[in-house]
Tab-separated table of C-alpha atoms in Angstrom:
chain	number	residue	atom	x	y	z
A	1	MET	CA	-29.824	16.449	8.742
A	2	GLY	CA	-27.817	14.204	6.456
A	3	LYS	CA	-25.106	11.697	7.142
A	4	LYS	CA	-21.580	12.901	7.133
A	5	ILE	CA	-18.111	11.485	6.620
A	6	VAL	CA	-15.659	14.044	8.022
A	7	ILE	CA	-11.853	13.549	6.569
A	8	VAL	CA	-9.268	15.346	8.692
A	9	GLY	CA	-6.055	15.804	6.343
A	10	LEU	CA	-6.363	16.145	2.618
A	11	GLY	CA	-3.133	14.874	1.248
A	12	LEU	CA	-2.711	11.783	-1.005
A	13	ILE	CA	-4.612	9.529	1.182
A	14	GLY	CA	-7.075	11.640	2.422
A	15	GLY	CA	-7.808	13.278	-0.835
A	16	SER	CA	-7.790	10.027	-2.413
A	17	LEU	CA	-10.335	8.699	0.262
A	18	ALA	CA	-12.464	11.387	-0.205
A	19	SER	CA	-12.752	11.338	-3.938
A	20	ALA	CA	-13.279	7.653	-3.627
A	21	LEU	CA	-16.103	8.011	-1.304
A	22	LYS	CA	-17.950	10.024	-3.543
A	23	GLY	CA	-21.617	8.550	-3.593
A	24	PHE	CA	-21.151	6.514	-0.911
A	25	GLU	CA	-24.650	5.582	0.773
A	26	GLY	CA	-25.702	9.283	0.587
A	27	TYR	CA	-23.045	10.493	2.910
A	28	GLU	CA	-21.732	14.167	2.498
A	29	ILE	CA	-18.021	14.068	2.260
A	30	VAL	CA	-16.602	16.815	4.469
A	31	GLY	CA	-12.712	17.950	4.587
A	32	VAL	CA	-10.774	19.199	7.538
A	33	ALA	CA	-7.656	20.868	6.414
A	34	ARG	CA	-5.102	23.474	8.082
A	35	ARG	CA	-4.608	25.574	4.758
A	36	GLN	CA	-7.342	27.262	3.049
A	37	ALA	CA	-5.411	26.378	-0.275
A	38	THR	CA	-5.955	22.802	0.394
A	39	LEU	CA	-9.616	23.398	0.800
A	40	ASP	CA	-9.746	25.691	-2.214
A	41	TYR	CA	-8.134	22.852	-4.503
A	42	ALA	CA	-10.352	20.165	-2.985
A	43	LEU	CA	-13.469	21.880	-3.471
A	44	SER	CA	-12.545	23.099	-6.971
A	45	HIS	CA	-11.659	19.685	-8.053
A	46	LYS	CA	-14.988	18.400	-6.552
A	47	ILE	CA	-12.918	16.089	-4.395
A	48	ILE	CA	-14.787	17.173	-1.224
A	49	ASP	CA	-18.805	18.191	-0.928
A	50	ARG	CA	-17.729	20.911	2.063
A	51	GLY	CA	-14.835	22.001	3.720
A	52	SER	CA	-13.681	23.543	6.899
A	53	LEU	CA	-10.357	24.617	8.916
A	54	SER	CA	-12.166	24.095	12.252
A	55	PRO	CA	-12.546	20.681	13.859
A	56	GLU	CA	-14.551	22.292	16.674
A	57	GLU	CA	-17.155	23.062	13.863
A	58	THR	CA	-17.103	19.485	12.158
A	59	LEU	CA	-16.235	16.908	14.672
A	60	PRO	CA	-19.467	16.919	16.666
A	61	GLU	CA	-21.602	16.736	13.368
A	62	ALA	CA	-19.676	13.871	11.976
A	63	ASP	CA	-21.377	10.129	11.576
A	64	LEU	CA	-17.805	8.983	10.470
A	65	THR	CA	-14.282	10.610	11.037
A	66	PHE	CA	-11.204	9.530	9.348
A	67	LEU	CA	-8.053	10.736	10.372
A	68	CYS	CA	-5.535	11.015	7.619
A	69	MET	CA	-2.703	12.412	9.135
A	70	ASP	CA	1.094	11.245	10.136
A	71	PRO	CA	1.199	9.175	13.229
A	72	HIS	CA	2.254	11.456	15.895
A	73	ILE	CA	-0.629	14.421	14.738
A	74	ILE	CA	-3.110	11.491	14.757
A	75	VAL	CA	-1.989	10.561	18.628
A	76	ASP	CA	-2.286	14.112	19.345
A	77	TYR	CA	-5.460	14.865	17.513
A	78	LEU	CA	-7.393	12.241	19.735
A	79	HIS	CA	-6.007	13.563	22.821
A	80	ARG	CA	-6.905	17.083	22.082
A	81	TYR	CA	-10.231	16.503	20.423
A	82	ALA	CA	-11.590	13.635	22.237
A	83	PRO	CA	-14.468	15.513	24.031
A	84	LEU	CA	-15.906	16.702	20.400
A	85	PHE	CA	-16.522	13.571	18.621
A	86	ARG	CA	-20.275	13.007	18.674
A	87	PRO	CA	-21.421	10.317	21.095
A	88	GLY	CA	-22.600	6.983	18.948
A	89	SER	CA	-20.107	8.171	16.279
A	90	LEU	CA	-17.174	6.161	14.562
A	91	VAL	CA	-13.815	7.498	14.311
A	92	SER	CA	-11.350	5.778	12.321
A	93	ASP	CA	-7.678	6.538	10.647
A	94	VAL	CA	-5.580	5.189	7.843
A	95	CYS	CA	-2.449	5.316	9.275
A	96	GLY	CA	0.450	2.514	8.375
A	97	ILE	CA	1.303	1.672	12.152
A	98	LYS	CA	-1.834	0.563	14.438
A	99	THR	CA	-0.426	-0.169	18.224
A	100	CYS	CA	0.381	3.425	18.862
A	101	ILE	CA	-2.677	4.730	17.164
A	102	MET	CA	-5.246	2.340	19.037
A	103	GLU	CA	-3.806	3.231	22.476
A	104	ALA	CA	-4.446	6.942	21.737
A	105	ALA	CA	-7.747	6.039	20.994
A	106	GLU	CA	-8.293	5.140	24.421
A	107	ALA	CA	-8.625	9.018	25.209
A	108	LEU	CA	-12.202	8.817	23.278
A	109	PRO	CA	-15.329	8.642	25.491
A	110	PRO	CA	-16.795	5.189	25.851
A	111	GLU	CA	-19.948	6.479	23.612
A	112	VAL	CA	-17.518	6.882	20.847
A	113	ASP	CA	-16.183	3.692	18.634
A	114	PHE	CA	-12.897	3.571	17.046
A	115	ILE	CA	-11.877	0.932	14.336
A	116	GLY	CA	-8.265	1.309	13.118
A	117	CYS	CA	-7.705	1.187	9.155
A	118	HIS	CA	-4.924	0.707	6.813
A	119	PRO	CA	-5.774	0.452	3.212
A	120	MET	CA	-2.743	-0.665	1.737
A	121	ALA	CA	-2.056	1.787	-1.196
A	122	GLY	CA	-0.283	4.591	-1.761
A	123	THR	CA	2.455	6.161	-4.377
A	124	GLU	CA	5.826	7.767	-3.941
A	125	PHE	CA	3.952	10.977	-4.155
A	126	SER	CA	2.425	13.412	-1.621
A	127	GLY	CA	-0.286	16.210	-1.196
A	128	ILE	CA	-3.797	16.464	-2.571
A	129	GLU	CA	-2.654	17.463	-6.052
A	130	ASN	CA	-1.488	14.061	-6.487
A	131	SER	CA	-4.469	12.374	-5.073
A	132	PHE	CA	-7.155	10.233	-7.245
A	133	PRO	CA	-10.216	8.217	-6.763
A	134	THR	CA	-8.725	4.874	-7.961
A	135	LEU	CA	-5.778	4.759	-5.614
A	136	PHE	CA	-7.376	1.959	-3.600
A	137	GLN	CA	-8.466	-0.177	-6.326
A	138	ASN	CA	-7.597	-3.962	-5.710
A	139	ALA	CA	-5.576	-2.913	-2.722
A	140	HIS	CA	-5.847	-4.994	0.846
A	141	PHE	CA	-8.041	-3.301	3.505
A	142	ILE	CA	-6.698	-3.897	7.038
A	143	MET	CA	-8.732	-3.219	9.720
A	144	THR	CA	-8.059	-3.426	13.756
A	145	PRO	CA	-11.457	-3.161	15.580
A	146	ARG	CA	-11.696	-2.692	19.284
A	147	PRO	CA	-13.172	-5.599	21.381
A	148	ALA	CA	-16.068	-3.317	22.271
A	149	SER	CA	-16.404	-2.021	18.557
A	150	THR	CA	-19.992	-2.688	17.098
A	151	GLY	CA	-21.126	-5.012	14.408
A	152	GLU	CA	-22.865	-2.138	12.972
A	153	HIS	CA	-19.575	0.217	12.482
A	154	ILE	CA	-17.664	-2.784	11.447
A	155	ALA	CA	-20.144	-3.618	8.951
A	156	LEU	CA	-20.098	0.036	7.749
A	157	ILE	CA	-16.185	-0.014	7.332
A	158	GLU	CA	-16.738	-3.427	5.598
A	159	ARG	CA	-19.218	-1.497	2.781
A	160	LEU	CA	-16.867	1.356	2.762
A	161	ALA	CA	-13.917	-0.517	1.750
A	162	LYS	CA	-15.567	-2.363	-0.839
A	163	HIS	CA	-17.006	0.970	-2.158
A	164	ILE	CA	-13.478	2.561	-2.505
A	165	GLY	CA	-12.135	-0.584	-4.717
A	166	CYS	CA	-10.505	-2.715	-2.179
A	167	LYS	CA	-10.276	-6.415	-3.061
A	168	ASP	CA	-10.361	-7.763	0.456
A	169	ILE	CA	-10.767	-6.926	3.960
A	170	VAL	CA	-8.173	-8.308	6.695
A	171	ASN	CA	-9.544	-8.337	10.165
A	172	THR	CA	-6.620	-8.694	12.560
A	173	THR	CA	-5.240	-6.909	15.693
A	174	PRO	CA	-2.873	-3.897	16.175
A	175	GLU	CA	0.063	-6.260	17.576
A	176	GLN	CA	-0.217	-8.427	14.437
A	177	HIS	CA	-0.583	-5.518	12.031
A	178	ASP	CA	2.184	-4.189	12.921
A	179	ALA	CA	4.366	-7.174	13.140
A	180	ILE	CA	3.403	-8.012	9.704
A	181	ILE	CA	3.797	-4.568	8.234
A	182	ALA	CA	7.047	-3.914	9.347
A	183	TYR	CA	7.907	-6.822	6.780
A	184	THR	CA	5.468	-6.406	3.780
A	185	SER	CA	5.665	-2.456	3.875
A	186	GLN	CA	8.400	-0.930	6.075
A	187	LEU	CA	11.054	-3.162	5.084
A	188	MET	CA	10.378	-2.801	1.623
A	189	HIS	CA	11.119	1.084	1.722
A	190	ILE	CA	14.080	0.245	3.640
A	191	VAL	CA	15.399	-1.885	0.900
A	192	ALA	CA	14.584	0.861	-1.627
A	193	VAL	CA	16.448	3.643	0.102
A	194	SER	CA	19.308	1.429	1.054
A	195	VAL	CA	19.922	0.659	-2.848
A	196	CYS	CA	19.542	4.454	-3.229
A	197	ASP	CA	22.257	5.158	-0.835
A	198	ASP	CA	24.793	3.253	-3.107
A	199	ALA	CA	27.793	5.197	-3.913
A	200	GLU	CA	27.674	4.509	-7.503
A	201	LEU	CA	23.701	5.328	-8.058
A	202	PHE	CA	24.003	8.640	-10.243
A	203	GLN	CA	26.527	6.295	-12.724
A	204	CYS	CA	23.821	3.865	-13.347
A	205	ARG	CA	21.754	6.449	-15.573
A	206	GLY	CA	21.055	4.868	-18.953
A	207	PHE	CA	21.228	1.475	-17.308
A	208	GLU	CA	17.926	1.192	-15.373
A	209	GLY	CA	15.848	-1.532	-16.146
A	210	GLY	CA	12.242	-2.484	-14.909
A	211	SER	CA	13.648	-4.388	-11.997
A	212	PHE	CA	15.783	-1.257	-10.961
A	213	ARG	CA	12.657	0.988	-11.231
A	214	ASP	CA	10.444	-1.571	-9.131
A	215	VAL	CA	12.777	-2.055	-6.384
A	216	THR	CA	13.514	1.852	-5.903
A	217	ARG	CA	10.080	3.349	-6.976
A	218	VAL	CA	9.160	3.866	-3.289
A	219	ALA	CA	12.592	5.400	-2.248
A	220	ALA	CA	11.186	8.984	-3.064
A	221	LEU	CA	8.949	8.901	0.120
A	222	ASP	CA	7.644	11.621	2.712
A	223	VAL	CA	10.596	11.451	5.025
A	224	ASP	CA	8.912	12.997	8.159
A	225	MET	CA	6.000	10.486	7.808
A	226	TRP	CA	8.285	7.360	7.215
A	227	THR	CA	10.586	8.593	10.058
A	228	GLU	CA	7.614	8.311	12.148
A	229	LEU	CA	6.770	4.841	10.979
A	230	PHE	CA	10.082	3.375	11.261
A	231	SER	CA	10.909	4.810	14.858
A	232	MET	CA	7.078	4.021	16.293
A	233	ASN	CA	7.407	0.107	14.999
A	234	ALA	CA	10.999	-0.228	16.090
A	235	PRO	CA	10.462	-3.384	17.785
A	236	ALA	CA	8.990	-5.294	14.706
A	237	LEU	CA	10.966	-3.411	12.283
A	238	THR	CA	14.253	-4.446	13.971
A	239	VAL	CA	13.192	-8.127	13.956
A	240	VAL	CA	12.899	-8.214	10.476
A	241	LEU	CA	15.723	-6.125	9.401
A	242	LYS	CA	18.063	-8.657	11.205
A	243	ARG	CA	16.575	-11.320	8.936
A	244	LEU	CA	16.917	-9.428	5.929
A	245	GLU	CA	20.887	-8.777	6.815
A	246	GLU	CA	21.005	-12.823	7.428
A	247	ASN	CA	19.555	-13.637	4.204
A	248	LEU	CA	21.578	-11.432	2.137
A	249	HIS	CA	24.833	-12.440	4.093
A	250	ALA	CA	24.075	-15.709	2.922
A	251	TYR	CA	23.531	-14.790	-0.488
A	252	ARG	CA	27.227	-12.503	-0.275
A	253	VAL	CA	28.916	-15.598	0.932
A	254	ALA	CA	27.620	-18.113	-1.549
A	255	VAL	CA	28.630	-15.634	-4.628
A	256	GLU	CA	31.885	-14.619	-2.818
A	257	ASN	CA	32.858	-18.169	-2.751
A	258	ARG	CA	31.450	-18.911	-6.444
A	259	ASP	CA	29.740	-21.557	-4.805
A	260	VAL	CA	27.117	-22.642	-7.851
A	261	GLU	CA	25.416	-25.290	-6.157
A	262	ARG	CA	24.576	-23.379	-3.483
A	263	ILE	CA	23.723	-20.037	-5.260
A	264	HIS	CA	21.295	-22.415	-7.327
A	265	ALA	CA	19.715	-24.044	-4.475
A	266	LYS	CA	19.127	-20.896	-2.771
A	267	LEU	CA	17.495	-19.615	-5.836
A	268	SER	CA	15.457	-22.039	-6.376
A	269	TYR	CA	14.254	-22.333	-2.732
A	270	SER	CA	13.343	-18.354	-3.101
A	271	SER	CA	11.676	-18.507	-6.627
A	272	GLU	CA	9.477	-21.442	-5.735
A	273	ARG	CA	8.414	-19.343	-2.553
A	274	LYS	CA	7.298	-16.638	-4.612
A	275	ARG	CA	5.457	-18.550	-6.784
A	276	ARG	CA	3.572	-20.214	-4.142
A	277	MET	CA	2.877	-16.694	-2.588
A	278	SER	CA	1.560	-15.564	-5.931
A	279	LEU	CA	-0.872	-18.512	-6.827
A	280	PRO	CA	-3.359	-18.729	-8.141
A	281	GLY	CA	-2.448	-17.329	-11.509
A	282	PRO	CA	-1.527	-17.813	-15.139
A	283	GLY	CA	1.962	-19.434	-15.792
A	284	GLN	CA	2.728	-20.534	-12.206
A	285	ILE	CA	3.778	-23.931	-10.991
A	286	PRO	CA	1.173	-26.431	-9.960
A	287	MET	CA	1.020	-26.559	-6.218
A	288	LYS	CA	1.642	-30.293	-5.750
A	289	GLN	CA	4.903	-29.931	-7.246
A	290	LEU	CA	5.556	-26.939	-4.796
A	291	GLN	CA	4.512	-29.202	-2.105
A	292	ASP	CA	6.750	-32.279	-3.144
A	293	SER	CA	9.750	-30.079	-4.006
A	294	GLY	CA	9.886	-26.898	-2.781
A	295	ASN	CA	9.533	-27.386	1.086
A	296	ALA	CA	12.969	-28.055	2.285
A	297	GLN	CA	15.008	-24.934	2.816
A	298	PRO	CA	18.753	-24.554	1.892
A	299	LYS	CA	21.014	-26.024	4.755
A	300	PRO	CA	22.689	-23.309	6.446
A	301	MET	CA	26.238	-22.613	5.267
A	302	SER	CA	29.235	-21.359	7.324
A	303	SER	CA	30.236	-17.925	6.683
A	304	THR	CA	33.480	-16.140	5.687
């Protein structure tokens, strides 16, 4: 009996993962979906090797199962189907929040391992028809093993991440993942949708530049999924939202007061921090220069 990877949920991420895993260490790729039309599409486009509408049929034969659904569905799935996963197998997910998923995984039998995963890739589109095998190229791959996760399973996930094209692998805790992702991902989506809330949005047609398109690209998001991500990570997201509000307020006050010195100081501080974050790379200022001149944050200013 050959090795099998079962991917439950064949949307953008699940479909892309299935196609990216073709040829990985001889595993058969089995897709599980709720609709026959999804399976038909996946099979006709050779995204999966075999498809099924029945978790009861596929989960007991899986060596590795990836859950690629919205967070609340994954939580429910782990509780509902916990007895079906094969002893000795590995279960994982690709969700953008980890603490609640790892807590739900406690419902699994002790003989079933679970490692939380989050490949940092996606687009503003959804559905299997928008999936593609190179989605994960040069993406970060974050993993949150349990303390009892086996070295064999951790190594398997590391090899898998490299196979699908991820440029590095970050091993962390669920709590740290959620705190940092609140800033690097969820806050960026709130910035994008907030810009699109502006009353003048539709007056700007013909005036959009690359910066506008870059900032707002992810605003055309999957509303149901991001509602869940925001609400399920509310404590961490609230913290970074407050910091953003403070930073925006400082810029508003400086601009409103036409405080050229203050604006220049803040822009210098921020741009140098971005250059430092992006190093190494062509055209960046030397690290020593940053260390000598870029460490002092602008002094606090009074608000109006």
